[in-house]
Short mmCIF file of C-alpha atoms in Angstrom, two decimals:
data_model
loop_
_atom_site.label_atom_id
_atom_site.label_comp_id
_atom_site.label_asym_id
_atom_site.label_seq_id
_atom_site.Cartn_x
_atom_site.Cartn_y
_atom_site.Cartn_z
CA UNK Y 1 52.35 57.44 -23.05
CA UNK Y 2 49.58 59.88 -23.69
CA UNK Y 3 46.88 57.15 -24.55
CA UNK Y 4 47.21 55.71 -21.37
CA UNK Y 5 47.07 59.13 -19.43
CA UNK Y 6 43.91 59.37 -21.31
CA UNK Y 7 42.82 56.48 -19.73
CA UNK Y 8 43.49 57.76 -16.00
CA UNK Y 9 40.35 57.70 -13.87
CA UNK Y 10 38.13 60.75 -13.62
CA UNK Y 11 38.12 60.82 -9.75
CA UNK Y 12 40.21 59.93 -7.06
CA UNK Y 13 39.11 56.31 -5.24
CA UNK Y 14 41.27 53.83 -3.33
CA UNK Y 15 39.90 51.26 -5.90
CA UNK Y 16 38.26 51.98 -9.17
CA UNK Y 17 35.29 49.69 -10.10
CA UNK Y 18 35.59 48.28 -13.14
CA UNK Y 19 32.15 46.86 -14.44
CA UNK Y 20 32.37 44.08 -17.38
CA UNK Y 21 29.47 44.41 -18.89
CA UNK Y 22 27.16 41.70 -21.52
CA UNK Y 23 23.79 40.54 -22.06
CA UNK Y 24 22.63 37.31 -21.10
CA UNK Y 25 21.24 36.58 -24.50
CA UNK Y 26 24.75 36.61 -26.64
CA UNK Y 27 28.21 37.95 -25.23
CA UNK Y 28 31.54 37.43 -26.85
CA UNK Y 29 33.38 34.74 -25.10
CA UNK Y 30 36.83 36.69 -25.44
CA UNK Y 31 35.55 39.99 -24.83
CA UNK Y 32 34.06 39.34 -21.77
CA UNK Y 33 36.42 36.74 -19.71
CA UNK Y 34 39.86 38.27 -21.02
CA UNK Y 35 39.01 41.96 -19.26
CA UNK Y 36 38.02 40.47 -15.93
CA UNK Y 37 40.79 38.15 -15.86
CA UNK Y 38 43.33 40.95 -16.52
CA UNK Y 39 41.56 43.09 -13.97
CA UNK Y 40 40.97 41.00 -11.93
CA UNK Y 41 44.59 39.66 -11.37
CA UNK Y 42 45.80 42.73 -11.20
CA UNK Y 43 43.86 43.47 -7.63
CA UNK Y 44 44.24 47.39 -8.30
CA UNK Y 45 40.32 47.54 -9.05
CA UNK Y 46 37.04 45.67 -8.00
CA UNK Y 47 36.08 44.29 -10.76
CA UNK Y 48 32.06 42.81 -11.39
CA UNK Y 49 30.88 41.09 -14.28
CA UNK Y 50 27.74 42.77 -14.82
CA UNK Y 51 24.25 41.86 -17.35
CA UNK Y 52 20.85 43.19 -17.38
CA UNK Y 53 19.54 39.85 -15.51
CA UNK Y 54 20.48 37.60 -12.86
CA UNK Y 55 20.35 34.29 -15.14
CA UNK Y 56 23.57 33.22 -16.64
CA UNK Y 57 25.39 35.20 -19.40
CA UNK Y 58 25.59 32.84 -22.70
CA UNK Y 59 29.37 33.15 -23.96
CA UNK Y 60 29.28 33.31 -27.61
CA UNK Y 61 30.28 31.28 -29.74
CA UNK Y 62 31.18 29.07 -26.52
CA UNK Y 63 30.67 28.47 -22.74
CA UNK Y 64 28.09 30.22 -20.55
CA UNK Y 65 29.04 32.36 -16.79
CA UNK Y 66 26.57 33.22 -14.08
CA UNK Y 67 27.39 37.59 -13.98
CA UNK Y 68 28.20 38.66 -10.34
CA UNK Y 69 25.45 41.84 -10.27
CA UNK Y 70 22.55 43.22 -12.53
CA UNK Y 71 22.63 46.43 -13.74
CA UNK Y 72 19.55 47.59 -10.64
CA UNK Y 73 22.20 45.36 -8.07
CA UNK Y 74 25.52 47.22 -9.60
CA UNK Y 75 23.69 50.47 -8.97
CA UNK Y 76 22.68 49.94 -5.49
CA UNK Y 77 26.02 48.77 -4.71
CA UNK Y 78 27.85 51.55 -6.44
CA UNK Y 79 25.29 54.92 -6.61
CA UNK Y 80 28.21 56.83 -7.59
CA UNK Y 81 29.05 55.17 -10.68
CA UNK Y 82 31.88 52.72 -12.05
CA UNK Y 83 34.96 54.07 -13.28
CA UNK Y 84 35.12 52.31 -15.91
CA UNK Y 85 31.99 50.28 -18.08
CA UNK Y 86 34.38 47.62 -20.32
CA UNK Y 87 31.10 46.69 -23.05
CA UNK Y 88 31.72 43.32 -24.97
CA UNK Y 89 30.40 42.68 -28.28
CA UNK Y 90 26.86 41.52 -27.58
CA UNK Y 91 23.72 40.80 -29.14
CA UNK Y 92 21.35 42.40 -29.08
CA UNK Y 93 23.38 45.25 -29.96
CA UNK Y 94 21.22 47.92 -28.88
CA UNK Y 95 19.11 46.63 -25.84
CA UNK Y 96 16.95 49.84 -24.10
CA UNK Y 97 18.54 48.87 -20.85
CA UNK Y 98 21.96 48.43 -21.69
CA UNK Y 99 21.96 51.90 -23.60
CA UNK Y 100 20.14 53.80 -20.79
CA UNK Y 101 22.76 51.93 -18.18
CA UNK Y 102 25.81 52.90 -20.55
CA UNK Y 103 24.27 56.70 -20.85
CA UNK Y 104 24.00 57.19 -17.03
CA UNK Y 105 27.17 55.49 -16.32
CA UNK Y 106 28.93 58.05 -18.70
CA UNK Y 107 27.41 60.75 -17.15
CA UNK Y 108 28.77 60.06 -12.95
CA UNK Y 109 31.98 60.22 -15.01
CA UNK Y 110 32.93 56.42 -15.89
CA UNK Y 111 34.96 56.21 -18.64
CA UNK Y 112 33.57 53.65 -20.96
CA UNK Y 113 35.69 50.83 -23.18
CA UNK Y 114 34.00 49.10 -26.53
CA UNK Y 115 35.49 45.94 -27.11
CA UNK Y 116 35.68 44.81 -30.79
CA UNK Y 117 31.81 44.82 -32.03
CA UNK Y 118 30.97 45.78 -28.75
CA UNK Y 119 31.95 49.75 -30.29
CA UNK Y 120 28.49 48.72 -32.02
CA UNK Y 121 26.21 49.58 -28.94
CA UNK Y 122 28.45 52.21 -28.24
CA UNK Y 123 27.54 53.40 -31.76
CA UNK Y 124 24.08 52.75 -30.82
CA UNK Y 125 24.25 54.78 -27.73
CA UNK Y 126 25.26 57.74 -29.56
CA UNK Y 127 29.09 57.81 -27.78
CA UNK Y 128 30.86 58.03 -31.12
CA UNK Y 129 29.59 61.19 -32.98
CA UNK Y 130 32.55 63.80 -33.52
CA UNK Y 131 34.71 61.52 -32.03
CA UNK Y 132 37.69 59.80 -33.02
CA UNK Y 133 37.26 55.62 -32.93
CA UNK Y 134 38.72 52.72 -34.14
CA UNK Y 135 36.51 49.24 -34.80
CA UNK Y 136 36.77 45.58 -35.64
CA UNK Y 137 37.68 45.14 -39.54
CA UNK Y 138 34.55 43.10 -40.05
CA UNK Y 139 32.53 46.12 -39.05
CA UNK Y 140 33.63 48.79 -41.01
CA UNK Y 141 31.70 49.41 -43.48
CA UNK Y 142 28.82 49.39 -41.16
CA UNK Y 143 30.20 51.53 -38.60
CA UNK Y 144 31.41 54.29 -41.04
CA UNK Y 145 28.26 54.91 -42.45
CA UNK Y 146 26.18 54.70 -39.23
CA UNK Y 147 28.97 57.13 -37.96
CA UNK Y 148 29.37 59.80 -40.12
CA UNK Y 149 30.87 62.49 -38.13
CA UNK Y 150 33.40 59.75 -36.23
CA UNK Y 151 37.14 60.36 -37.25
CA UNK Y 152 38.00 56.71 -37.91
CA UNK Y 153 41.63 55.94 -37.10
CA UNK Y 154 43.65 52.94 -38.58
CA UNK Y 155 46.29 51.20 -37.39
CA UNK Y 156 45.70 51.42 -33.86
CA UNK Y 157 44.20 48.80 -31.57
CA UNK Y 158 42.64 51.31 -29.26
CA UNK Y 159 41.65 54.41 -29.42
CA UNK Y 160 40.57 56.82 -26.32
CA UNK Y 161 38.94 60.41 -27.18
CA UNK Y 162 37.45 62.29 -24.44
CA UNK Y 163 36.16 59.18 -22.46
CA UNK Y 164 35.82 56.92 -25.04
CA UNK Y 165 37.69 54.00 -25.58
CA UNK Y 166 37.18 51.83 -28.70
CA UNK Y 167 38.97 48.77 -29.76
CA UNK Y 168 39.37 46.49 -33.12
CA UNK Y 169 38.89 43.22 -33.40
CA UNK Y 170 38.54 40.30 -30.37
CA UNK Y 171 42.31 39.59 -29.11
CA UNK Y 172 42.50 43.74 -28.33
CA UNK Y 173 40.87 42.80 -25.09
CA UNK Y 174 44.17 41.65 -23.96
CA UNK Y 175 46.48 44.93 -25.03
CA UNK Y 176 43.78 46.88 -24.06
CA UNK Y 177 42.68 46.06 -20.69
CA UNK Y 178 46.75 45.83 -19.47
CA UNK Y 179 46.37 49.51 -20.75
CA UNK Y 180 44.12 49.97 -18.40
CA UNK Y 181 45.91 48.23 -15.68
CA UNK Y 182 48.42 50.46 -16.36
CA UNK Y 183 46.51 53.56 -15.91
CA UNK Y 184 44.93 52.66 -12.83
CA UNK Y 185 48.14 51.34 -10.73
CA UNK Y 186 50.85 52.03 -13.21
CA UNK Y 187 53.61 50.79 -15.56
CA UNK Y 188 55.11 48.15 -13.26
CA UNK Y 189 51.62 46.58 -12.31
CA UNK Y 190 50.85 46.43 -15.92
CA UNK Y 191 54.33 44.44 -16.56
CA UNK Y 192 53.83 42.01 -13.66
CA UNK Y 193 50.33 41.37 -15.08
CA UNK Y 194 51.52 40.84 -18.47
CA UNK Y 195 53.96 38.84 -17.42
CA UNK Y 196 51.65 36.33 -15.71
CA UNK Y 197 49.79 36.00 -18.78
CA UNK Y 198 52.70 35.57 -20.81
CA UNK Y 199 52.20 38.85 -22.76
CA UNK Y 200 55.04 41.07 -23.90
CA UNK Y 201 53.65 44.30 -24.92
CA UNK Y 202 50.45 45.62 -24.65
CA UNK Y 203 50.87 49.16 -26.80
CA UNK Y 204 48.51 50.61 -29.35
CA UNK Y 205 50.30 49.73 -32.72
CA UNK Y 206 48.05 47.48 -35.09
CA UNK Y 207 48.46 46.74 -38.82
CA UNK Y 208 44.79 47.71 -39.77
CA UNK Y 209 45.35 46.46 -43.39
CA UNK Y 210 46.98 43.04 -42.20
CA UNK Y 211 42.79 41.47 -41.66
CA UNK Y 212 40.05 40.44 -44.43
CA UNK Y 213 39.44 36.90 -45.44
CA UNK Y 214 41.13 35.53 -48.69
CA UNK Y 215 40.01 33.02 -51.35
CA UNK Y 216 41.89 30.24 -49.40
CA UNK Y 217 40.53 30.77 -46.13
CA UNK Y 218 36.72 31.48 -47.39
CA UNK Y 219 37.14 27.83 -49.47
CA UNK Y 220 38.18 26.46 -46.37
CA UNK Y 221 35.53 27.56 -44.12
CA UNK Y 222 32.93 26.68 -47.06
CA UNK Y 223 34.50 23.29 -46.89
CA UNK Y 224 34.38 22.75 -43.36
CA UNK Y 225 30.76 24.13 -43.12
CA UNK Y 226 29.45 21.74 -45.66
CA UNK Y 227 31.39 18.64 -44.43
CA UNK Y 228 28.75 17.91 -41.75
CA UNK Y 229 29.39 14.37 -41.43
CA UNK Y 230 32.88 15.08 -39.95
CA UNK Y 231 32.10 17.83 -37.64
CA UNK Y 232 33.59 17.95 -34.24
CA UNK Y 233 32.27 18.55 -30.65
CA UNK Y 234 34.75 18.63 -28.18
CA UNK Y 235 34.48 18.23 -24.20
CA UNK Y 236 36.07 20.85 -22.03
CA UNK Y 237 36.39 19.34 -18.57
CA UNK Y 238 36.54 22.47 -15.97
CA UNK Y 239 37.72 21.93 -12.74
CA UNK Y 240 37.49 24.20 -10.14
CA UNK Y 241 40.17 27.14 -10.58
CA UNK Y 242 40.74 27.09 -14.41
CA UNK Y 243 41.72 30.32 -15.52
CA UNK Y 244 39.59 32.01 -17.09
CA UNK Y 245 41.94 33.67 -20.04
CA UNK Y 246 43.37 30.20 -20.96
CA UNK Y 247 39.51 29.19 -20.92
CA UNK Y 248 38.08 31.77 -23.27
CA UNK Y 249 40.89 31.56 -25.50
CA UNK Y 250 40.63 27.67 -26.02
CA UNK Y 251 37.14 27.68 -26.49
CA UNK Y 252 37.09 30.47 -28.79
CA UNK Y 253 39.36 29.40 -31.41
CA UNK Y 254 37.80 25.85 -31.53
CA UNK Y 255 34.36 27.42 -32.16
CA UNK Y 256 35.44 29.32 -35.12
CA UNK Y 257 36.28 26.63 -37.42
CA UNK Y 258 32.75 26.37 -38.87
CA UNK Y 259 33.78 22.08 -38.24
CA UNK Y 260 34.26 21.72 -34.64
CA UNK Y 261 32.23 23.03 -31.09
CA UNK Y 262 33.57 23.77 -27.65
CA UNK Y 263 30.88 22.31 -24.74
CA UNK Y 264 32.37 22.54 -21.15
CA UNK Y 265 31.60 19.70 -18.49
CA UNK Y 266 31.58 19.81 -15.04
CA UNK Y 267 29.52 17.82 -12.46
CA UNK Y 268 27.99 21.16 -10.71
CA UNK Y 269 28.75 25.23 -11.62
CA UNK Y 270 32.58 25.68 -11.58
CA UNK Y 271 34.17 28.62 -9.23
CA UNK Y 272 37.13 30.02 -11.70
CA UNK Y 273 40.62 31.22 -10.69
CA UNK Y 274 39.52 34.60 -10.44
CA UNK Y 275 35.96 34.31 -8.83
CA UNK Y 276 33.69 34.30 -11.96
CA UNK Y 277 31.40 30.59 -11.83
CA UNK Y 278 30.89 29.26 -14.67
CA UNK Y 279 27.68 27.50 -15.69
CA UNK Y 280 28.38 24.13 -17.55
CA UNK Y 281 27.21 22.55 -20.77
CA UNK Y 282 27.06 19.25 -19.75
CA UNK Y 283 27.13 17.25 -16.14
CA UNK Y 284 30.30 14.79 -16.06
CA UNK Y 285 28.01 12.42 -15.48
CA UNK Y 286 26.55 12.42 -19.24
CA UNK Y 287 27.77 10.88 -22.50
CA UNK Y 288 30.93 12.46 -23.89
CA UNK Y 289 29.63 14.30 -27.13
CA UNK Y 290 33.95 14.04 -28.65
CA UNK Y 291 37.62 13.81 -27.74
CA UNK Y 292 38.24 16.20 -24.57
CA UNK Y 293 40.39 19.28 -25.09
CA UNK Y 294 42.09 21.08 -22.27
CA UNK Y 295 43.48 24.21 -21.93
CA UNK Y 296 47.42 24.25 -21.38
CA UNK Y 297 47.73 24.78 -17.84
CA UNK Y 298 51.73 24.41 -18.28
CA UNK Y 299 51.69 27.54 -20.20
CA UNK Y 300 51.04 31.43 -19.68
CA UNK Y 301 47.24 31.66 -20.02
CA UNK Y 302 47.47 34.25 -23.04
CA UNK Y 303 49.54 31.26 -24.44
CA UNK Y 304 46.05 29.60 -25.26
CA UNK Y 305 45.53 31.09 -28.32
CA UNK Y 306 49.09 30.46 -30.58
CA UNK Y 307 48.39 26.78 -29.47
CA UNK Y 308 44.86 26.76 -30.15
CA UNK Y 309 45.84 28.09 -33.80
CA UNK Y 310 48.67 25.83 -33.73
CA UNK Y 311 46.82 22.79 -33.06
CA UNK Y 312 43.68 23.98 -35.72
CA UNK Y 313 46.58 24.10 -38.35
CA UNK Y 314 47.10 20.34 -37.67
CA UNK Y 315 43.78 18.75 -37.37
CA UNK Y 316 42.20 21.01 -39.99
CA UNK Y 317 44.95 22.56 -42.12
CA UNK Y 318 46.64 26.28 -42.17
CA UNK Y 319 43.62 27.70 -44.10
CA UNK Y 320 41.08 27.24 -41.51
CA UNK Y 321 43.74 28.40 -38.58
CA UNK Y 322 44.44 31.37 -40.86
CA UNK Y 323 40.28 31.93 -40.81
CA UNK Y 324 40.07 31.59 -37.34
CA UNK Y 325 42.81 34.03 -36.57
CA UNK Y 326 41.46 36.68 -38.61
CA UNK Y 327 38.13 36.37 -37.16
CA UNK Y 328 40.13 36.86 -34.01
CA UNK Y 329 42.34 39.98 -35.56
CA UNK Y 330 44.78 38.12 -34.64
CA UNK Y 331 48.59 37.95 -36.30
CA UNK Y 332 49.03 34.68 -37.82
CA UNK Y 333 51.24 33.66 -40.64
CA UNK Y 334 50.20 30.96 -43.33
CA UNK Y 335 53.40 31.03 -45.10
CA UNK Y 336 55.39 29.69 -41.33
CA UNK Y 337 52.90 28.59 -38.75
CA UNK Y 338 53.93 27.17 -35.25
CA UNK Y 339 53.64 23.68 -34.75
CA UNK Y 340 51.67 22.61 -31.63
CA UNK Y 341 55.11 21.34 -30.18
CA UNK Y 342 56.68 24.73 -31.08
CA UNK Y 343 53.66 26.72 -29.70
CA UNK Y 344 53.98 25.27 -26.46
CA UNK Y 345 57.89 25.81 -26.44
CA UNK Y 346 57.20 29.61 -27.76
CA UNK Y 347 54.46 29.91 -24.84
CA UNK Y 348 56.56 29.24 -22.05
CA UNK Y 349 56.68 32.72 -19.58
CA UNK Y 350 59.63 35.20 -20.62
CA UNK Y 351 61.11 37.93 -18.98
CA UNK Y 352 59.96 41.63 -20.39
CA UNK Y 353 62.07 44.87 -20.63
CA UNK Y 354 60.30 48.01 -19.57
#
């Protein structure tokens, strides 16, 4: 495929680095865990989790990680450059640092990756003029008139022009970041990574016009939002090794109901399956703010998020899944949604054809 040829390292190393880059004030939960996960298991790359300070990285809109280098420690370690910057959607969009960092990473020759709204700083860092891009739905409007000379292509989930790969909306990190697996150490790397995470294809095609919010889903999440009496927090208990993708998607969806929160509880900072440590909410020890919820070990971690969706639909109705998928960009059907039972029977591993 010619998009992922596109994607091929600009210089010849054993191991590409592959920095994952937020901000320690506000980082998408998705965008940020699902890259290094993918990367990470894939062991063709080192792979850092990187922010402009050493104190821990809050996840938005759930769970908080320590990063593994600052941008000073990243460049001390590496003076030649990543290979690849992957930039989450973050706030604040358009930190000095984190533009400067992006701009000099670009030009030792890394190839750099926006994420869903995380194409927002690359907007801000001046990556997308004359270019052509693809963006999260939500942002649209936005990014096409701060972006008047970008080429704005729909009905792709990535994009890659001359160095410059953009995404749409949050669940792209997964297709996207295989991609890159793929371009690093090739197409059967990529398949035995997708196939741990229980994913079945990982190419560009997206139905652009398939994502806005309806009547029924705004009424629900105006419902939910004003129905403060019965709002949810749920407990996340993270023992050491939980994967990180299963994780992130789990907490994600929950968040995104506008009636129910994600807070993850551990005695002590939690070492994950693939070496990120993540900073907990709450000490075991402390009161239980709700009803724990787990994510499905028993299935493929990219399995998380049908069952998340699945399980929404039940406790809060098809409506509100529906509004959390599409805040996701995520395919989900109102008309014939998985039950959890059937979402857990649907997630189990399956074999892929090349």
């Amino acid at each position: 495929m010619r998009t992922i040829s596109l994607m091929r390292p600009n210089r010849y190393r054993s191991r590409p680095v592959v920095a994952i880059l937020g901000h320690n004030d506000g980082t998408e939960t998705t965008d940020y865990l699902i890259p290094y996960g993918v990367l990470a298991q894939s062991d063709a790359a080192d792979v850092l989790a990187v922010a402009p300070e050493a104190r821990a990285v809050r996840l938005k809109p759930a769970l908080s990680v320590k990063p593994q280098a600052t941008l000073d420690e990243f460049d001390e370690r590496y003076p030649q450059g990543a290979d690849y910057v992957v930039v989450a959607a973050m706030h604040p969009r358009n930190d000095p640092r984190v533009i400067a960092w992006i701009k000099a990473q670009q030009a030792r020759g890394a190839i750099i990756v926006g994420v869903c709204s995380g194409v927002r700083t690359l907007s801000a860092a001046g990556l997308l003029a004359g270019r052509r891009a693809t963006r999260y739905w939500y942002d649209a409007n936005d990014m096409e008139s701060d972006n008047p000379t970008t080429q704005w292509v729909q009905d792709r989930r990535y994009v890659v022009d001359r160095g410059v790969v953009t995404t749409t909306g949050i669940t792209a990190s997964m297709p996207v970041s295989l991609a890159l697996v793929e371009a690093i150490a090739g197409r059967s790397k990529a398949m035995e990574v997708a196939r741990h995470f229980g994913v079945s294809e990982w190419d560009a095609r997206h139905d652009s016009d398939a994502f806005g919010f309806n009547g029924r889903m705004l009424a629900a999440a105006a419902r939910n939002k004003v129905a403060v009496w019965s709002h949810e927090t749920f407990a996340i208990w993270v023992p050491a090794g939980t994967d990180e993708v299963s994780l992130a998607f789990t907490a994600d969806a929950w968040s995104r109901t506008f009636r129910s929160g994600v807070v993850s509880v551990s005695p002590e900072p939690v070492l994950l399956r693939r070496g990120l440590v993540l900073i907990p909410d709450q000490a075991a020890s402390d009161a239980l703010p709700g009803p724990y919820l787990d994510p499905p070990s028993q299935l493929a971690p990219a399995q998380a998020l049908p069952l998340a969706l699945a399980s929404i639909s039940e406790r809060y109705g098809q409506h509100t899944a529906s509004f959390v998928a599409t805040q996701l960009e995520y395919p989900w059907s109102e008309r014939a949604p998985l039950t959890a039972s059937e979402a857990r029977t649907a997630g189990e591993p399956q074999e892929m054809s090349p």
